[in-house]
C-alpha positions as a Markdown table, in Angstrom:
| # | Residue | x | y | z |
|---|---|---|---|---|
| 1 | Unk | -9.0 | 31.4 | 59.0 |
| 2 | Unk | -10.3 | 35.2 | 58.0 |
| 3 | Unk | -12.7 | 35.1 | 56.2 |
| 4 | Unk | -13.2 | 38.3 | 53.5 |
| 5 | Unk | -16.0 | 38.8 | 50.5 |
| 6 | Unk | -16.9 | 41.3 | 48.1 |
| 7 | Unk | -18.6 | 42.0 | 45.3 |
| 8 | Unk | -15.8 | 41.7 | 43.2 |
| 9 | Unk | -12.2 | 42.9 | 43.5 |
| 10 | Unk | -12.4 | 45.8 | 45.7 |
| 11 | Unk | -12.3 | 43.5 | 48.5 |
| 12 | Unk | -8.8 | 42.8 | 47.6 |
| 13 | Unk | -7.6 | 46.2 | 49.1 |
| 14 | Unk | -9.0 | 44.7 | 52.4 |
| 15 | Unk | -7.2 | 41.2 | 52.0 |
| 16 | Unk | -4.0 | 43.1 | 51.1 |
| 17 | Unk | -4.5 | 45.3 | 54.4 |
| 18 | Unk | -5.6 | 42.0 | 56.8 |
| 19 | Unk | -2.4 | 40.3 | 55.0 |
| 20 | Unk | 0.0 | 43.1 | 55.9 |
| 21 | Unk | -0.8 | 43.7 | 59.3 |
| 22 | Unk | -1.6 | 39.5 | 59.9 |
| 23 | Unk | 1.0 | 37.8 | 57.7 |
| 24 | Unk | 1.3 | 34.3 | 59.6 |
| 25 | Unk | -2.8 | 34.4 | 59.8 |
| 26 | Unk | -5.0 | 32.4 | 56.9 |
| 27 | Unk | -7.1 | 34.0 | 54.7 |
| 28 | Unk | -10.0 | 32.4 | 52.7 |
| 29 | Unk | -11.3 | 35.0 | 50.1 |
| 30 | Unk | -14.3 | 35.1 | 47.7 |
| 31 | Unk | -15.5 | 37.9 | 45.1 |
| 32 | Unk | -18.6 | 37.7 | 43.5 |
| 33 | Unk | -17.5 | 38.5 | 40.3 |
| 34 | Unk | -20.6 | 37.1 | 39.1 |
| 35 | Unk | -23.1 | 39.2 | 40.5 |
| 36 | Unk | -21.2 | 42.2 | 40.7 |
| 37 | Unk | -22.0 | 44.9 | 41.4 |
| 38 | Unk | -24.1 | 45.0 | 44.3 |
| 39 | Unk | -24.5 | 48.5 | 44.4 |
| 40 | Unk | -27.5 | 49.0 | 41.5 |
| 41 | Unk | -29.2 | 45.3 | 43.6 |
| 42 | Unk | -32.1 | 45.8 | 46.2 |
| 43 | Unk | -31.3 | 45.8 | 49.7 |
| 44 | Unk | -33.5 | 42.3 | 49.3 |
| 45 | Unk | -30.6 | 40.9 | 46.8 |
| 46 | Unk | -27.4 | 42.2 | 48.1 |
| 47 | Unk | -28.7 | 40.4 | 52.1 |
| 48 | Unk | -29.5 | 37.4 | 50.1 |
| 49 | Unk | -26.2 | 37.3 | 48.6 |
| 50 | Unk | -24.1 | 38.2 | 51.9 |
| 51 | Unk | -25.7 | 35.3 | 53.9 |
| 52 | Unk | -24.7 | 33.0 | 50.7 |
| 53 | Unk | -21.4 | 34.5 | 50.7 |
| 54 | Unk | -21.2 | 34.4 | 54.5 |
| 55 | Unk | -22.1 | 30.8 | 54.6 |
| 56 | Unk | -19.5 | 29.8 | 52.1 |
| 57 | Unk | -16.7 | 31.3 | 53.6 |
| 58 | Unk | -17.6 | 29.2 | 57.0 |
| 59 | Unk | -17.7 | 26.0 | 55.1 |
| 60 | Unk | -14.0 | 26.5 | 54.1 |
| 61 | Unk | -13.0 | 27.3 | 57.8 |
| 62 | Unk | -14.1 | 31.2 | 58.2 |
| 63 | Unk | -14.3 | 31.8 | 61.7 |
| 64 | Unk | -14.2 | 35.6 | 61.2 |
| 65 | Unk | -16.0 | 37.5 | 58.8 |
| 66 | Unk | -15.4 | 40.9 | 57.0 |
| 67 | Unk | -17.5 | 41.9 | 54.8 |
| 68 | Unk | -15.2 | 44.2 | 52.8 |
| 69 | Unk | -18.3 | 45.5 | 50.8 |
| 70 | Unk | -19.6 | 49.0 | 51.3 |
| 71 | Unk | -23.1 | 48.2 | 49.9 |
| 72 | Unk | -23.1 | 45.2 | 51.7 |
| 73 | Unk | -22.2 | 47.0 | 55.1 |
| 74 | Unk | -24.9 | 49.3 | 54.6 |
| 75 | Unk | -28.0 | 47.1 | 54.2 |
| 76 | Unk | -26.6 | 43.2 | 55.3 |
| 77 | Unk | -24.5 | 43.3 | 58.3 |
| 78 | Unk | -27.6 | 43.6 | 61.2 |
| 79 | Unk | -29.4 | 39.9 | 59.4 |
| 80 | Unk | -25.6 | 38.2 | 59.3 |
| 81 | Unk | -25.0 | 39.1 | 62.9 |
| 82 | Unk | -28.2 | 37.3 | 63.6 |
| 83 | Unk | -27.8 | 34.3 | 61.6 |
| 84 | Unk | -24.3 | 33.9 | 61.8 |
| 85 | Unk | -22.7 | 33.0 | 65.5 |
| 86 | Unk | -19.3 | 34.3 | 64.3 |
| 87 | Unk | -17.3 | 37.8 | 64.8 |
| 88 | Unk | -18.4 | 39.8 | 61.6 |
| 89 | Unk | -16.6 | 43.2 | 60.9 |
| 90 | Unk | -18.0 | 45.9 | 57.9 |
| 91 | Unk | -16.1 | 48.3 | 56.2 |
| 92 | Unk | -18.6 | 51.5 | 57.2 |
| 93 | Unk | -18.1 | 51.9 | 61.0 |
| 94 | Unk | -14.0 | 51.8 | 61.2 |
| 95 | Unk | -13.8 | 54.3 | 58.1 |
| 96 | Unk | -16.3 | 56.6 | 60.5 |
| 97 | Unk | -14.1 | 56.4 | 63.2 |
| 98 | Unk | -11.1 | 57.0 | 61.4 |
| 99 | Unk | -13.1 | 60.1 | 60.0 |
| 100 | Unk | -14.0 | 61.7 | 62.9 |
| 101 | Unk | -10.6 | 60.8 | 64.5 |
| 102 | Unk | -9.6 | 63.8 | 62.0 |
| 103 | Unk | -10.9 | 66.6 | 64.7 |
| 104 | Unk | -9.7 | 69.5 | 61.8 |
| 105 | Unk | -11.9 | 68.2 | 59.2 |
| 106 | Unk | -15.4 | 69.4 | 60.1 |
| 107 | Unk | -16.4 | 69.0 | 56.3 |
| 108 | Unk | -16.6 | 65.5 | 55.3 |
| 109 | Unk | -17.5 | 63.8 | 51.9 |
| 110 | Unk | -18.5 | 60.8 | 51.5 |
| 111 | Unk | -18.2 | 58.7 | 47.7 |
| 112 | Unk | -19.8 | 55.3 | 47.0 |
| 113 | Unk | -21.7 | 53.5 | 45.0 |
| 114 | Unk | -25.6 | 54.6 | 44.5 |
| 115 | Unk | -26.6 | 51.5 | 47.3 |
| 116 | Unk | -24.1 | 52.9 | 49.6 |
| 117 | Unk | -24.8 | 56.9 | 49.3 |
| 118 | Unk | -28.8 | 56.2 | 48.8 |
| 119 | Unk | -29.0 | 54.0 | 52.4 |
| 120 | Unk | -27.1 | 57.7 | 54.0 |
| 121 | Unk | -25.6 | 55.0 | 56.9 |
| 122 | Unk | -21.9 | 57.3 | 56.4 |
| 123 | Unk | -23.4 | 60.6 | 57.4 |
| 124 | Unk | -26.4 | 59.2 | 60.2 |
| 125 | Unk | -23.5 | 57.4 | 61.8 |
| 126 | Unk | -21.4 | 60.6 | 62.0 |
| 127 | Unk | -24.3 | 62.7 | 63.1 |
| 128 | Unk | -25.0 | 60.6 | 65.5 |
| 129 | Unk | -21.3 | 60.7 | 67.0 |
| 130 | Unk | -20.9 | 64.4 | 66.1 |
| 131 | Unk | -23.7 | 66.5 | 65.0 |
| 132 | Unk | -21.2 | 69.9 | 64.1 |
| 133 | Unk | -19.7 | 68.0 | 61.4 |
| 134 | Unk | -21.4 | 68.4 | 57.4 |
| 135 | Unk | -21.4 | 65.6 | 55.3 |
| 136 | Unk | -21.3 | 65.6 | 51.6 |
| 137 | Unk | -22.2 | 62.4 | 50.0 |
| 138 | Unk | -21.8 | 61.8 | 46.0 |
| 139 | Unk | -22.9 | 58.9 | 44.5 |
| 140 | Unk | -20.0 | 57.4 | 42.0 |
| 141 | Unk | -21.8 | 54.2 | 40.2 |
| 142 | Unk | -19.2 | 54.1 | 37.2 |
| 143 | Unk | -16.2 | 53.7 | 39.3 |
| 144 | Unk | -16.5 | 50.0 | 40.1 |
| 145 | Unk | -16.9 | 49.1 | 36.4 |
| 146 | Unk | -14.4 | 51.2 | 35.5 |
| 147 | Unk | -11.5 | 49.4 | 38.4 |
| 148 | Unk | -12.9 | 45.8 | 37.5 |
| 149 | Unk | -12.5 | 46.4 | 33.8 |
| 150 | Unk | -8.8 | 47.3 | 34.6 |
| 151 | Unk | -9.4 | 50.8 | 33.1 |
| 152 | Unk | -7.0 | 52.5 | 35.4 |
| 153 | Unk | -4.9 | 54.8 | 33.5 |
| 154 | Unk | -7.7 | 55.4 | 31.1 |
| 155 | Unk | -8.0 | 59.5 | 30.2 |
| 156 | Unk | -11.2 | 58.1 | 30.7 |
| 157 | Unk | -11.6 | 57.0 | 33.8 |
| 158 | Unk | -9.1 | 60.5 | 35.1 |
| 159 | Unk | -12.1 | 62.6 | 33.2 |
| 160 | Unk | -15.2 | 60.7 | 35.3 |
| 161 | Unk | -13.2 | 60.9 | 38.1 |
| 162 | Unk | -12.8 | 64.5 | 38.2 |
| 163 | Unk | -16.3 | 65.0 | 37.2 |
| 164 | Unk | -17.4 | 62.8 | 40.2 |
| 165 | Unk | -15.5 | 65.0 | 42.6 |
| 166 | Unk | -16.4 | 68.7 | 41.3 |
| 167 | Unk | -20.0 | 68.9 | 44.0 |
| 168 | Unk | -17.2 | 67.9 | 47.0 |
| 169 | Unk | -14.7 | 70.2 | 46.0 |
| 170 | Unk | -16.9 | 72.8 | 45.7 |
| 171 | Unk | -18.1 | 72.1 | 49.1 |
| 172 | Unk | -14.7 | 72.8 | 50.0 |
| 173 | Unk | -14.5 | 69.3 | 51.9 |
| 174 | Unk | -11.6 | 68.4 | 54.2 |
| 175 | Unk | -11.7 | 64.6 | 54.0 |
| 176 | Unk | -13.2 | 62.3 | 51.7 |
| 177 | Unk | -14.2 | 58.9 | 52.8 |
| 178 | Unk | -13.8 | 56.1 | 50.0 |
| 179 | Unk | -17.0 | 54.3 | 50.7 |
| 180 | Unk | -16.0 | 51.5 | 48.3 |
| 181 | Unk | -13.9 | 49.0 | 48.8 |
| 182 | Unk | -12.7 | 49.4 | 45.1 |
| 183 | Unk | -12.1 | 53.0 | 44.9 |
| 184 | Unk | -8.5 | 52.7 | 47.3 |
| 185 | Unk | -7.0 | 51.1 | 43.6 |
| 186 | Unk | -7.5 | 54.5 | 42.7 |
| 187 | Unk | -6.5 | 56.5 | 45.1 |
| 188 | Unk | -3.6 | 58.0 | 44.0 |
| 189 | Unk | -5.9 | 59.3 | 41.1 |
| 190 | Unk | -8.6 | 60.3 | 43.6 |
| 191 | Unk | -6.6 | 61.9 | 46.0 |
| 192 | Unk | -4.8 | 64.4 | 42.9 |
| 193 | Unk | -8.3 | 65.2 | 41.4 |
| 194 | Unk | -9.9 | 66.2 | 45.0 |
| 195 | Unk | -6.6 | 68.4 | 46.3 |
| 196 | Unk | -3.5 | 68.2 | 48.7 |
| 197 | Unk | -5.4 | 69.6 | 51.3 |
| 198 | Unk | -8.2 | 67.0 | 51.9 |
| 199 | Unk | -7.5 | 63.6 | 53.7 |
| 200 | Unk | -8.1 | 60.6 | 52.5 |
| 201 | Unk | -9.9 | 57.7 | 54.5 |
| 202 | Unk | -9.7 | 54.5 | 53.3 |
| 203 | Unk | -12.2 | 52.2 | 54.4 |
| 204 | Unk | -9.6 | 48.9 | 54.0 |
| 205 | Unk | -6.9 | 50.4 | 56.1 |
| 206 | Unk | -9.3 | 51.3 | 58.8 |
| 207 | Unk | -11.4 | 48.2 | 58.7 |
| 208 | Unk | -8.0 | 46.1 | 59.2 |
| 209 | Unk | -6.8 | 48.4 | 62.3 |
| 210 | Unk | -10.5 | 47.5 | 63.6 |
| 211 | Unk | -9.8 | 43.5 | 63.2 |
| 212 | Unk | -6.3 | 44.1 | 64.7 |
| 213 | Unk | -7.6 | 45.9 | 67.8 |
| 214 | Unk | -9.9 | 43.2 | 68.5 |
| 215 | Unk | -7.8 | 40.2 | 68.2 |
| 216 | Unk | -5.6 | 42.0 | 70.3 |
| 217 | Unk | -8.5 | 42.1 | 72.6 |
| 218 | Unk | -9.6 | 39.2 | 72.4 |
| 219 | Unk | -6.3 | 36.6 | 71.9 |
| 220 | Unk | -8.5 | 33.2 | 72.7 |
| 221 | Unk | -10.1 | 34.1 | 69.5 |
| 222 | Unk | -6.6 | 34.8 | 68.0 |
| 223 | Unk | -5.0 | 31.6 | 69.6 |
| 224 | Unk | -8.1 | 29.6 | 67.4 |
| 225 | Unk | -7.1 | 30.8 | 64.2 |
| 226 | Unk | -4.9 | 29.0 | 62.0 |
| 227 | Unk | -1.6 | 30.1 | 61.4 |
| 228 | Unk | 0.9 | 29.5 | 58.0 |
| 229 | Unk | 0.0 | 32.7 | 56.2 |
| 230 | Unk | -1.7 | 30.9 | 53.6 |
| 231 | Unk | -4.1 | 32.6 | 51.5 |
| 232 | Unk | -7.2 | 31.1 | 49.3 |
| 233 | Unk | -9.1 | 33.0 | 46.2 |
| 234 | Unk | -12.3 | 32.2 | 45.4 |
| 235 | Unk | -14.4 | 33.8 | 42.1 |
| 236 | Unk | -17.5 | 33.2 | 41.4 |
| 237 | Unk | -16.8 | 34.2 | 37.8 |
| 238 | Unk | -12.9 | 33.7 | 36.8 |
| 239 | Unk | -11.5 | 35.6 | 33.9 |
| 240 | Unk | -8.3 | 37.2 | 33.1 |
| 241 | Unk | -8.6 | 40.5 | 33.8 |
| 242 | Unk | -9.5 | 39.8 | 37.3 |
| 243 | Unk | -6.5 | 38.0 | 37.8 |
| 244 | Unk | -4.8 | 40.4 | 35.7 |
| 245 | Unk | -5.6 | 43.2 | 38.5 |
| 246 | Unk | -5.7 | 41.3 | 41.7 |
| 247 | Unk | -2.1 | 40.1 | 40.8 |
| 248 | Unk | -1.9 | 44.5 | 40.6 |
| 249 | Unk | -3.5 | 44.7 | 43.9 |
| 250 | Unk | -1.7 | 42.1 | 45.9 |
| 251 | Unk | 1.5 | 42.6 | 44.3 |
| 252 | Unk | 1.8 | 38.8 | 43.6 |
| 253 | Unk | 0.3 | 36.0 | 41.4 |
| 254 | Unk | -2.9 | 34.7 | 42.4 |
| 255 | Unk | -3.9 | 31.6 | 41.9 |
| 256 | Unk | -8.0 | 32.1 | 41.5 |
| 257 | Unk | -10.3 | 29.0 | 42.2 |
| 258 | Unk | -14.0 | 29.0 | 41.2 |
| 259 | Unk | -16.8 | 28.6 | 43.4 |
| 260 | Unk | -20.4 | 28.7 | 41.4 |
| 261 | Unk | -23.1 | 31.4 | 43.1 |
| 262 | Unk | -24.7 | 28.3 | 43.7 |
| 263 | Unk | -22.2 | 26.9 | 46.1 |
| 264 | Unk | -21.8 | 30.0 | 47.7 |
């Protein structure tokens, strides 16, 4: 199966996306709803808790990994790929890509969580493939609570939002990256606060297209995955309101099965 973790919920978007474009494939997910959120941990904490998450998910059958975790992405994926003998995809480098496949938008911004903006992978990696290009980076730590909490109509929540946004729009940015794998459950939101005329990336989408292109590639490793479409969700934590909103996410009822940190 595919296996997917976050730190939390977020990761949903990216199971929705892998489900969409792979229905007949399995899915195995797990959010760390108790830890979360990874993005106020040390970059010692979050690796600790991507190789336990890691090793989880291949003890129920993972043999693909996403990490669908920007924080994790930043600081984890380089010590899983040498652990862990298995294909692992992160959310950072397909968003990237999907950026600078926008050749209008010389003015990128970047918003994440404080882990993800303070490591400043999003704009080395575009540098590196395209020095013209400026990159705006604003760190956007309440968001995540704010989505796992369910607060998503909140005139709240509209309010920090807009704050959040202000620096980019006054940069006059002409796409903004979603460097969270929680903030695409408010992207309709986000995308009326920052303007009509700025693109949206959304890591999940483009982290999907990446899996896609190399199964594609690469069909022995397709022709060893399990097929049925079935779909697993694990929790470290399980409480209503997650189900509440992962039911929003995946347009479906999900059936949420707990799995102690200590397993994981």
């Amino acid at each position: 199966m595919i296996g997917i973790f976050d730190s939390g919920i977020g990761g949903l978007t990216v199971a929705r996306a892998v489900m969409e474009l792979f229905p007949h494939l399995n899915i195995c997910y797990f959010g760390d709803t108790a830890r979360t959120p990874y993005g106020t941990k040390s970059k010692d904490t979050v690796t600790r808790y991507a190789v336990e998450n890691t090793r989880f998910l291949l003890d129920q059958g993972a043999k693909i990994i996403v990490v669908a975790c920007n924080t994790a992405s930043a600081v984890a994926v380089p010590t899983l790929r040498e652990r862990f003998d298995v294909p692992i995809f992160e959310v950072i480098s397909p968003a990237v890509d999907m950026a600078l496949s926008l050749a209008k938008a010389k003015r990128i911004g970047v918003i994440g969580t404080r882990g993800t903006i303070n490591s400043g992978i999003y704009e080395r990696l575009i540098k590196e493939r395209d020095p013209e290009r400026k990159v705006f980076s604003e760190p956007c730590p309440l968001l995540v609570s704010l989505v796992e909490e369910g607060w998503l109509k909140k005139p709240e929540t509209r309010m920090i939002v807009k704050k959040y946004l202000h620096p980019l729009k006054a940069q006059q940015i002409q796409s903004l990256i979603l460097g969270c794998t929680h903030y695409p459950i408010l992207k309709q939101l986000i995308a009326r606060k920052i303007g009509k005329r700025v693109k949206i990336v959304d890591s999940s989408e483009a982290v999907s297209v990446s899996l896609k292109r190399y199964l594609d590639d690469n069909p022995r490793v397709m022709d060893g995955l399990s097929k049925g479409g079935e779909s697993v969700f694990h929790v470290s934590d399980v409480t209503a309101q997650f189900a509440k909103t992962a039911q929003l996410i995946l347009n479906r009822r999900v059936d949420l099965q707990h799995a102690t940190p200590l397993e994981c």
